[in-house]
XYZ file of C-alpha atoms in Angstrom:
598
model
C 0.000 0.000 0.000
C 2.829 2.383 0.873
C 4.496 1.722 -2.471
C 1.344 2.783 -4.301
C 0.838 5.861 -2.191
C 0.135 8.817 -4.452
C 3.254 10.890 -4.831
C 1.160 14.050 -4.927
C 0.305 13.507 -1.267
C 4.024 13.508 -0.435
C 4.882 16.469 -2.653
C 5.613 19.849 -1.167
C 3.259 22.807 -1.053
C 5.492 24.446 -3.695
C 4.528 21.618 -6.045
C 0.860 21.438 -5.130
C -0.124 25.117 -5.418
C 1.019 25.533 -9.062
C -0.844 22.308 -9.825
C -4.049 23.520 -8.187
C -3.840 26.882 -9.944
C -3.224 25.202 -13.302
C -6.173 22.861 -12.826
C -8.366 25.793 -11.798
C -7.472 27.732 -14.959
C -7.620 24.800 -17.384
C -10.510 22.788 -16.012
C -12.597 24.709 -13.486
C -12.944 28.289 -14.736
C -14.579 27.336 -18.074
C -17.298 25.464 -16.164
C -18.271 28.347 -13.891
C -21.660 30.021 -14.196
C -23.493 32.248 -11.734
C -26.413 34.558 -12.303
C -25.366 37.910 -10.851
C -26.982 41.311 -10.690
C -24.626 43.947 -12.088
C -24.999 47.711 -11.826
C -23.345 49.232 -14.882
C -23.717 52.873 -16.050
C -24.521 52.248 -19.716
C -26.780 55.323 -19.693
C -23.680 57.474 -20.197
C -23.413 56.366 -23.826
C -25.530 57.921 -26.574
C -25.548 54.651 -28.522
C -27.101 52.565 -25.739
C -30.292 52.555 -23.693
C -30.558 54.224 -20.286
C -30.510 50.825 -18.612
C -28.135 50.551 -15.638
C -29.124 47.201 -14.105
C -28.121 43.983 -15.847
C -28.024 40.275 -15.129
C -24.961 38.296 -16.116
C -24.836 34.501 -16.135
C -21.430 33.637 -17.560
C -18.641 36.234 -17.493
C -18.984 38.351 -14.332
C -18.382 35.530 -11.867
C -15.620 33.989 -13.988
C -13.753 37.301 -14.089
C -13.756 37.610 -10.305
C -12.531 34.037 -9.853
C -9.731 34.670 -12.376
C -8.606 37.752 -10.429
C -8.731 35.815 -7.152
C -6.554 33.045 -8.634
C -4.254 35.644 -10.196
C -3.612 37.309 -6.840
C -2.665 33.966 -5.288
C -0.421 33.171 -8.245
C 1.330 36.538 -8.061
C 1.960 36.313 -4.314
C 3.263 32.765 -4.550
C 5.418 33.608 -7.556
C 6.934 36.549 -5.666
C 7.648 34.267 -2.698
C 9.322 31.652 -4.895
C 11.314 34.292 -6.730
C 12.689 35.632 -3.451
C 13.461 32.159 -2.121
C 14.502 30.236 -5.224
C 15.063 32.735 -8.080
C 12.804 30.688 -10.334
C 12.740 33.357 -13.050
C 15.602 34.968 -14.931
C 15.058 38.560 -16.004
C 17.239 37.811 -19.033
C 14.763 35.200 -20.252
C 12.901 36.481 -23.357
C 9.673 34.964 -22.004
C 9.967 36.935 -18.768
C 10.956 40.105 -20.614
C 7.981 39.773 -22.970
C 5.641 39.233 -20.030
C 6.934 42.256 -18.125
C 6.642 44.458 -21.230
C 3.122 43.162 -21.844
C 2.143 43.850 -18.218
C 3.707 47.322 -18.293
C 1.674 48.357 -21.320
C -1.499 46.872 -19.870
C -0.949 49.159 -16.884
C -0.056 52.153 -19.064
C -3.166 51.625 -21.157
C -5.206 51.625 -17.954
C -3.561 54.854 -16.804
C -4.358 56.594 -20.112
C -7.622 54.779 -20.775
C -10.538 56.529 -22.458
C -12.685 55.194 -19.615
C -10.976 54.040 -16.428
C -14.187 52.526 -15.048
C -14.548 50.198 -18.036
C -10.834 49.364 -18.076
C -10.927 48.450 -14.383
C -14.206 46.528 -14.511
C -14.385 45.218 -18.065
C -17.147 45.895 -20.544
C -20.695 44.609 -20.166
C -21.061 40.834 -20.776
C -17.268 40.479 -21.107
C -15.632 41.801 -17.904
C -12.086 41.207 -19.162
C -10.594 44.080 -17.179
C -7.027 45.221 -16.603
C -6.921 43.033 -13.503
C -8.084 39.979 -15.449
C -5.304 40.472 -18.015
C -2.697 40.885 -15.270
C -4.060 37.719 -13.643
C -3.572 35.818 -16.906
C 0.080 36.878 -16.935
C 0.657 36.062 -13.254
C -0.718 32.546 -13.673
C 1.199 32.081 -16.921
C 4.516 33.042 -15.294
C 3.871 30.772 -12.316
C 3.168 27.795 -14.581
C 6.141 28.638 -16.811
C 8.517 28.896 -13.849
C 7.510 25.519 -12.441
C 9.227 22.224 -13.219
C 6.517 19.755 -14.149
C 6.960 16.086 -13.288
C 5.052 13.280 -14.984
C 3.273 12.422 -11.735
C 1.975 15.989 -11.469
C 0.961 16.180 -15.109
C -1.252 13.125 -14.632
C -3.481 15.202 -12.366
C -3.712 17.941 -14.970
C -4.647 15.353 -17.575
C -7.387 13.900 -15.383
C -8.851 17.297 -14.539
C -8.773 18.489 -18.151
C -10.416 15.294 -19.405
C -13.114 15.564 -16.733
C -13.772 19.193 -17.683
C -13.919 18.403 -21.408
C -16.310 15.534 -20.697
C -18.635 17.758 -18.657
C -18.608 20.550 -21.219
C -19.232 18.126 -24.078
C -22.071 16.463 -22.182
C -23.690 19.828 -21.473
C -23.349 20.759 -25.134
C -25.005 17.576 -26.382
C -27.921 18.006 -23.969
C -28.316 21.605 -25.175
C -28.293 20.412 -28.771
C -31.185 18.101 -27.873
C -33.160 21.156 -26.719
C -32.770 20.828 -22.951
C -31.059 23.161 -20.505
C -28.854 21.329 -17.975
C -27.298 24.562 -16.677
C -30.195 26.888 -15.888
C -33.298 25.137 -14.628
C -35.385 24.852 -11.471
C -33.106 22.163 -10.003
C -29.861 24.053 -10.553
C -31.263 27.507 -9.716
C -30.122 27.536 -6.041
C -26.583 26.572 -7.104
C -26.077 28.938 -10.061
C -27.825 32.053 -8.748
C -26.281 34.741 -6.551
C -27.659 34.667 -3.011
C -29.130 38.167 -3.306
C -31.278 36.982 -6.232
C -32.638 33.795 -4.730
C -35.433 35.609 -2.931
C -36.498 37.567 -6.003
C -38.691 36.744 -8.985
C -35.701 36.659 -11.329
C -35.477 33.336 -13.165
C -32.330 32.598 -15.147
C -34.125 29.827 -16.983
C -36.310 32.391 -18.719
C -33.374 34.533 -19.818
C -31.594 31.775 -21.705
C -32.630 30.727 -25.189
C -30.422 28.028 -26.660
C -30.337 28.052 -30.422
C -27.032 26.201 -30.704
C -24.474 24.692 -28.347
C -23.086 27.250 -25.892
C -22.075 24.949 -22.989
C -21.110 27.253 -20.090
C -19.213 29.633 -22.359
C -21.931 32.195 -23.248
C -21.551 32.088 -27.044
C -21.254 29.413 -29.702
C -18.086 31.037 -31.097
C -16.360 30.422 -27.772
C -17.499 26.784 -27.839
C -15.918 26.388 -31.265
C -12.737 28.131 -30.120
C -12.318 25.989 -26.998
C -13.327 22.750 -28.753
C -10.747 23.342 -31.487
C -8.108 23.868 -28.780
C -9.242 20.845 -26.772
C -9.527 18.268 -29.555
C -5.751 17.973 -30.288
C -5.111 17.448 -26.569
C -7.594 14.576 -26.302
C -6.368 13.047 -29.572
C -2.813 13.152 -28.219
C -3.869 11.375 -25.033
C -5.549 8.710 -27.173
C -2.591 8.266 -29.512
C 0.011 7.853 -26.759
C -2.172 5.807 -24.384
C -0.756 2.245 -24.112
C -3.949 0.625 -22.818
C -6.694 -0.097 -25.310
C -9.594 0.486 -22.957
C -8.367 4.011 -22.329
C -7.700 4.537 -26.018
C -11.340 3.767 -26.664
C -12.453 6.181 -23.949
C -10.263 8.973 -25.337
C -11.507 8.200 -28.826
C -15.088 8.496 -27.612
C -14.349 11.814 -25.907
C -12.700 13.056 -29.102
C -15.932 12.277 -30.937
C -17.937 14.187 -28.310
C -15.657 17.229 -28.557
C -15.901 17.130 -32.357
C -19.691 16.945 -32.133
C -19.691 20.065 -29.951
C -17.373 21.823 -32.384
C -19.696 21.019 -35.276
C -22.808 21.791 -33.249
C -21.468 25.201 -32.271
C -21.452 26.176 -35.985
C -18.435 28.376 -35.239
C -16.515 28.799 -38.474
C -13.430 30.118 -36.691
C -13.200 26.885 -34.728
C -13.648 24.820 -37.883
C -10.812 26.684 -39.611
C -8.597 26.303 -36.514
C -9.037 22.538 -36.339
C -8.675 22.237 -40.119
C -5.167 23.690 -39.718
C -4.277 21.929 -36.474
C -5.163 18.366 -37.515
C -2.693 18.193 -40.441
C -0.011 19.539 -38.098
C -0.974 16.875 -35.565
C -0.620 14.160 -38.224
C 2.653 15.546 -39.608
C 4.523 15.789 -36.323
C 3.039 12.550 -34.951
C 3.638 10.566 -38.151
C 6.006 8.031 -36.567
C 3.701 7.366 -33.655
C 0.688 7.133 -35.948
C 2.402 4.505 -38.097
C 3.260 2.510 -34.966
C -0.387 2.691 -33.863
C -1.989 2.367 -37.267
C -4.994 0.363 -36.083
C -5.904 2.865 -33.379
C -5.332 5.785 -35.744
C -7.593 4.289 -38.422
C -10.276 3.543 -35.857
C -10.254 7.118 -34.533
C -10.288 8.609 -38.025
C -13.275 6.445 -38.925
C -15.069 7.416 -35.714
C -14.482 11.129 -36.340
C -15.574 10.816 -39.958
C -18.739 9.004 -38.893
C -19.512 11.737 -36.334
C -18.889 14.498 -38.863
C -20.862 12.751 -41.614
C -23.705 11.927 -39.253
C -23.910 15.500 -38.045
C -23.798 16.789 -41.604
C -26.633 14.464 -42.594
C -28.724 15.289 -39.552
C -28.244 19.051 -40.054
C -28.988 18.919 -43.821
C -25.505 20.012 -44.856
C -25.242 22.850 -42.348
C -21.475 22.545 -41.775
C -20.703 22.458 -45.497
C -22.822 25.558 -45.920
C -20.970 27.328 -43.072
C -17.565 26.422 -44.486
C -18.497 27.519 -47.997
C -19.706 30.845 -46.659
C -16.163 31.627 -45.477
C -14.837 31.581 -49.008
C -17.928 32.752 -50.880
C -17.574 36.197 -52.416
C -19.505 38.771 -50.415
C -18.906 41.824 -52.576
C -21.704 44.230 -51.822
C -22.650 47.710 -52.977
C -24.990 49.323 -50.478
C -27.758 51.567 -51.838
C -28.160 53.834 -48.799
C -24.649 55.199 -48.524
C -24.831 58.116 -46.099
C -27.060 60.444 -44.116
C -25.860 63.907 -43.077
C -27.308 66.950 -41.349
C -26.328 70.465 -42.414
C -28.220 73.322 -40.824
C -31.918 72.667 -41.391
C -31.366 70.093 -44.118
C -30.982 66.316 -44.116
C -29.154 64.788 -47.075
C -29.213 61.131 -48.062
C -26.752 59.550 -50.474
C -28.725 56.883 -52.340
C -26.992 54.738 -54.941
C -24.728 57.599 -55.993
C -27.512 60.182 -55.989
C -28.025 63.059 -53.537
C -31.479 63.518 -52.027
C -31.978 66.531 -49.737
C -34.872 67.385 -47.422
C -34.742 71.059 -46.388
C -36.920 72.312 -43.546
C -38.154 75.781 -44.548
C -40.619 76.112 -41.651
C -41.130 73.979 -38.553
C -43.884 75.596 -36.518
C -46.238 73.224 -34.688
C -47.706 70.771 -37.208
C -47.240 73.062 -40.176
C -43.818 72.102 -41.404
C -42.776 73.216 -44.839
C -40.216 70.925 -46.462
C -38.659 71.237 -49.887
C -36.867 68.442 -51.718
C -34.040 68.197 -54.247
C -32.568 65.251 -56.105
C -29.049 65.775 -57.411
C -29.496 69.508 -56.914
C -32.752 69.727 -58.878
C -36.095 70.393 -57.144
C -38.413 67.416 -56.971
C -42.038 67.413 -55.916
C -43.768 64.628 -53.980
C -45.948 62.346 -56.081
C -48.512 62.082 -53.305
C -49.232 60.198 -50.074
C -49.525 56.456 -49.621
C -52.044 54.605 -47.448
C -50.014 55.486 -44.339
C -50.089 59.184 -45.280
C -46.396 59.089 -46.012
C -45.063 61.260 -48.824
C -43.568 59.308 -51.697
C -41.824 60.253 -54.944
C -42.167 59.274 -58.562
C -38.497 58.423 -59.068
C -36.703 55.119 -59.498
C -33.931 56.388 -57.205
C -36.455 57.155 -54.437
C -38.665 54.090 -54.867
C -37.851 52.873 -51.320
C -38.064 56.333 -49.722
C -40.972 58.011 -47.933
C -41.106 61.107 -45.759
C -43.429 62.172 -42.924
C -43.646 63.797 -39.478
C -43.657 61.769 -36.270
C -45.140 63.087 -33.022
C -42.536 63.010 -30.249
C -42.552 64.604 -26.779
C -45.086 67.354 -27.666
C -43.156 68.154 -30.839
C -42.525 66.569 -34.210
C -39.656 64.787 -35.907
C -38.785 64.801 -39.568
C -38.807 61.137 -40.541
C -36.862 59.748 -43.467
C -38.016 56.190 -44.116
C -35.956 53.817 -46.230
C -37.315 50.334 -46.932
C -39.798 50.720 -44.068
C -37.017 51.599 -41.577
C -37.398 55.085 -40.058
C -34.626 57.614 -39.423
C -35.669 60.443 -37.102
C -34.409 64.023 -37.076
C -35.444 66.724 -34.615
C -34.355 69.930 -32.943
C -32.386 69.651 -29.713
C -32.523 72.036 -26.749
C -30.145 74.417 -28.538
C -32.378 74.535 -31.593
C -30.017 72.511 -33.770
C -31.338 69.836 -36.111
C -29.873 66.454 -35.169
C -30.392 62.747 -35.625
C -32.357 60.944 -32.896
C -31.443 57.276 -32.633
C -33.867 54.495 -31.829
C -33.080 54.912 -28.126
C -34.509 58.427 -28.263
C -31.092 60.080 -27.834
C -29.690 62.918 -29.922
C -26.535 61.845 -31.709
C -24.566 62.621 -34.815
C -24.321 60.215 -37.736
C -20.680 59.513 -38.510
C -19.135 58.072 -41.605
C -16.294 56.218 -39.936
C -12.843 56.121 -41.545
C -11.892 52.686 -42.831
C -8.907 50.818 -44.218
C -9.457 47.897 -46.562
C -12.403 45.535 -47.099
C -14.281 48.057 -49.232
C -17.217 46.201 -50.733
C -16.272 43.196 -48.556
C -17.797 44.424 -45.312
C -19.950 41.312 -44.932
C -16.944 38.973 -45.037
C -16.900 36.538 -42.112
C -20.196 37.600 -40.508
C -19.350 41.307 -40.897
C -15.768 40.906 -39.683
C -14.716 42.765 -42.821
C -16.695 45.768 -41.605
C -15.359 45.560 -38.039
C -11.727 45.110 -39.037
C -11.814 47.917 -41.630
C -13.043 50.331 -38.933
C -10.597 48.967 -36.341
C -7.371 49.626 -38.254
C -7.765 53.445 -38.129
C -8.414 53.222 -34.375
C -5.113 51.422 -33.842
C -3.258 54.078 -35.816
C -4.789 56.812 -33.633
C -3.328 55.325 -30.441
C -0.603 52.871 -31.455
C 1.530 53.128 -28.305
C -0.785 52.389 -25.368
C -4.153 51.659 -26.956
C -7.314 52.704 -25.148
C -7.503 50.471 -22.073
C -8.654 46.938 -21.373
C -12.050 45.975 -22.792
C -12.756 49.462 -24.171
C -13.323 48.364 -27.764
C -17.045 49.184 -27.663
C -16.278 52.692 -26.444
C -13.808 53.617 -29.193
C -15.466 51.793 -32.062
C -17.521 54.276 -34.136
C -20.926 53.245 -32.796
C -22.364 56.358 -34.457
C -21.550 54.862 -37.850
C -25.288 54.239 -38.022
C -25.729 53.974 -41.787
C -22.921 51.454 -42.243
C -24.190 49.368 -39.313
C -27.673 49.463 -40.810
C -26.333 48.194 -44.120
C -24.188 45.474 -42.550
C -26.433 44.247 -39.736
C -29.867 45.320 -40.894
C -30.225 47.561 -37.841
C -28.584 50.810 -36.763
C -28.717 49.857 -33.079
C -26.177 47.022 -33.230
C -23.437 47.607 -30.638
C -20.075 46.364 -31.908
C -18.270 45.434 -28.689
C -15.398 43.252 -29.875
C -12.888 43.069 -32.714
C -13.504 39.382 -33.537
C -9.715 39.100 -33.765
C -7.548 38.577 -30.691
C -4.526 40.318 -32.203
C -6.525 43.462 -33.045
C -8.136 43.110 -29.617
C -4.740 43.407 -27.892
C -3.649 46.312 -30.116
C -6.821 48.242 -29.259
C -6.546 47.416 -25.562
C -2.868 48.088 -24.907
C -1.148 49.154 -28.132
C 1.208 47.692 -30.687
C 4.116 47.162 -28.291
C 1.876 44.973 -26.130
C 0.852 43.093 -29.269
C 4.531 42.620 -30.173
C 5.188 41.237 -26.670
C 2.289 38.810 -27.097
C 3.517 37.704 -30.536
C 6.957 37.159 -29.028
C 5.501 34.168 -27.175
C 4.663 32.604 -30.541
C 8.174 33.141 -31.875
C 9.917 31.925 -28.715
C 7.724 28.833 -28.621
C 8.413 27.986 -32.265
C 12.181 28.438 -31.847
C 12.462 26.409 -28.655
C 10.102 23.693 -29.839
C 12.000 23.511 -33.131
C 15.270 22.951 -31.269
C 13.681 20.121 -29.281
C 12.174 18.489 -32.338
C 15.131 18.835 -34.732
C 17.064 15.798 -33.385
C 13.865 13.771 -33.816
C 13.487 14.844 -37.453
C 10.724 17.233 -36.422
C 8.429 14.810 -34.717
C 6.882 15.217 -31.289
C 8.960 13.727 -28.478
C 6.100 12.797 -26.171
C 2.401 13.092 -25.447
C 2.673 16.532 -23.873
C 4.546 18.048 -26.792
C 1.854 16.706 -29.078
C -1.025 17.873 -26.875
C 0.251 21.321 -25.926
C 1.907 22.443 -29.153
C -0.914 21.316 -31.445
C -3.506 22.885 -29.149
C -1.625 26.176 -29.300
C -1.488 26.058 -33.098
C -5.270 25.632 -33.131
C -5.626 28.558 -30.721
C -3.286 30.836 -32.681
C -5.289 30.187 -35.860
C -8.663 30.527 -34.137
C -7.503 33.825 -32.639
C -7.760 35.431 -36.078
C -11.548 35.068 -35.788
C -12.123 35.238 -32.024
C -11.346 37.555 -29.138
C -9.757 36.967 -25.788
C -12.503 36.075 -23.306
C -12.734 34.953 -19.692
C -14.293 31.717 -20.970
C -11.424 30.430 -23.128
C -8.315 32.512 -22.371
C -7.549 30.899 -18.986
C -7.170 27.547 -20.770
C -4.861 29.141 -23.331
C -2.578 30.834 -20.791
C -2.264 27.620 -18.799
C -1.426 25.597 -21.921
C 1.056 28.245 -23.083
C 2.780 28.202 -19.697
C 3.030 24.405 -19.711
C 4.272 24.294 -23.297
C 6.982 26.914 -22.821
C 8.034 25.358 -19.525
C 8.499 21.947 -21.092
C 10.310 23.054 -24.246
C 12.570 25.337 -22.199
C 13.628 22.922 -19.493
C 15.022 19.416 -19.747
C 11.669 17.748 -19.433
C 10.244 14.879 -21.368
C 7.798 12.179 -20.602
C 5.522 9.781 -22.344
C 3.722 8.360 -19.358
C -0.003 8.842 -18.998
């Protein structure tokens, strides 16, 4: 019995705490949900409602747990550094981390909104303190020497977490809610809400798999990162019964990836799997039977899902590469004095208010500088015009707060204009707030704004923002605040509504540049370069094949994450897993560590 005593029980606290923190980041944090009441002053923004009370189910609690873990990691790392000098300040990894942290802090100091930077934006809550917590945990994991016995516990926890998440996803796909229901309500609801009428079950509407990660894109991102890890465990597992179990879990993770419909995750795994095969080629040939069996199982799962969903995945993949060149008809709306001008398919239509007393407004119209008279009124008493250019345009007055608004209606969607307290004509958005209509500067993607679910639009408007503040960015999680939300016409054309709030870049690299500047982005990219160089040195004597199960699992997972990051943002749901994996990978390729035991 003594011989079989778990070595973890005999290990020192210095070994156990990094293990616990790693397990918490990799396996526990993604599972966390808690319905919390959040007071957030969104009424300060002209492009949002006056609502100040919100209910968050996924991100708010996770962010606080991440900060709590980060504080522990930082204190313990400082203690170990004083006692053991576990980090060298000449190490490029440490230098990159310190530079990254410095610019996160600088961006907070010069942030456009310190409250948002310190608390994170609504529904995201990835604040300055969350980012610093990522780095503290990463450095602690990187500085630790990982033994095979310790890694077994990480493997078990990660597999358990992946199994739970996959099971939740499958149940959601079947139309049931295993997370928010009457049975789970006491466990997933903040104590101050338990005595109220608030019911989380009524606030959740599952259309696709979201697991406990808030959004299907995050499910795809995490599943694409997880699948290479589970496949590696299966490939290197010596016992057949465990190979079968890992193969089954791989199929479950793949099902969740497909069921999420996240194209970014599909692209990530499409790149990662060939890399997995290439660098594991020797081991695959040695385990040909197991490899063929897993491939067949994954193909069956993918084919079965494709059949059941009537070709949904093929359609989603094709949409990535399908041309989305678009020429929008309504191109701009501007206000100049008492006139509203619309640019419609290259033509200029102007509505000039000559008189605006009570109900007796006098409005004159021009098209391309020439006067044009209304053709009459339709059944709704809206003025219309006998012109092909203006076939989708009507004009009328709308009663509003004891006054009237000039209403320009395009394809049955109204645009309101009224006089503010200073007597100036201005646009009134659908939240009833006076605001100006901007035509945001853009770089690239002209005519391709719809590319990648409107990522073309978001990225083209993000590049100019980076150039405006390239050194320190705008502060953590402030993307929604600096993005041109008043670009109402473009948002209407892209999203079909002018009220869409664009709150993320849909690209982690642009996300970092906006948050903390280009130097912070360079520090982050340095991790990629350092990892590739050090891993390459380890793999060169082996003719560029993976040395062991952990090289295969960690490095392939990171490749999937790096690719998926082009389409996804950093979030409290997925990023903790990434930073833990990155710390483990860099630790193992840096130090003399190798192991094949499971």
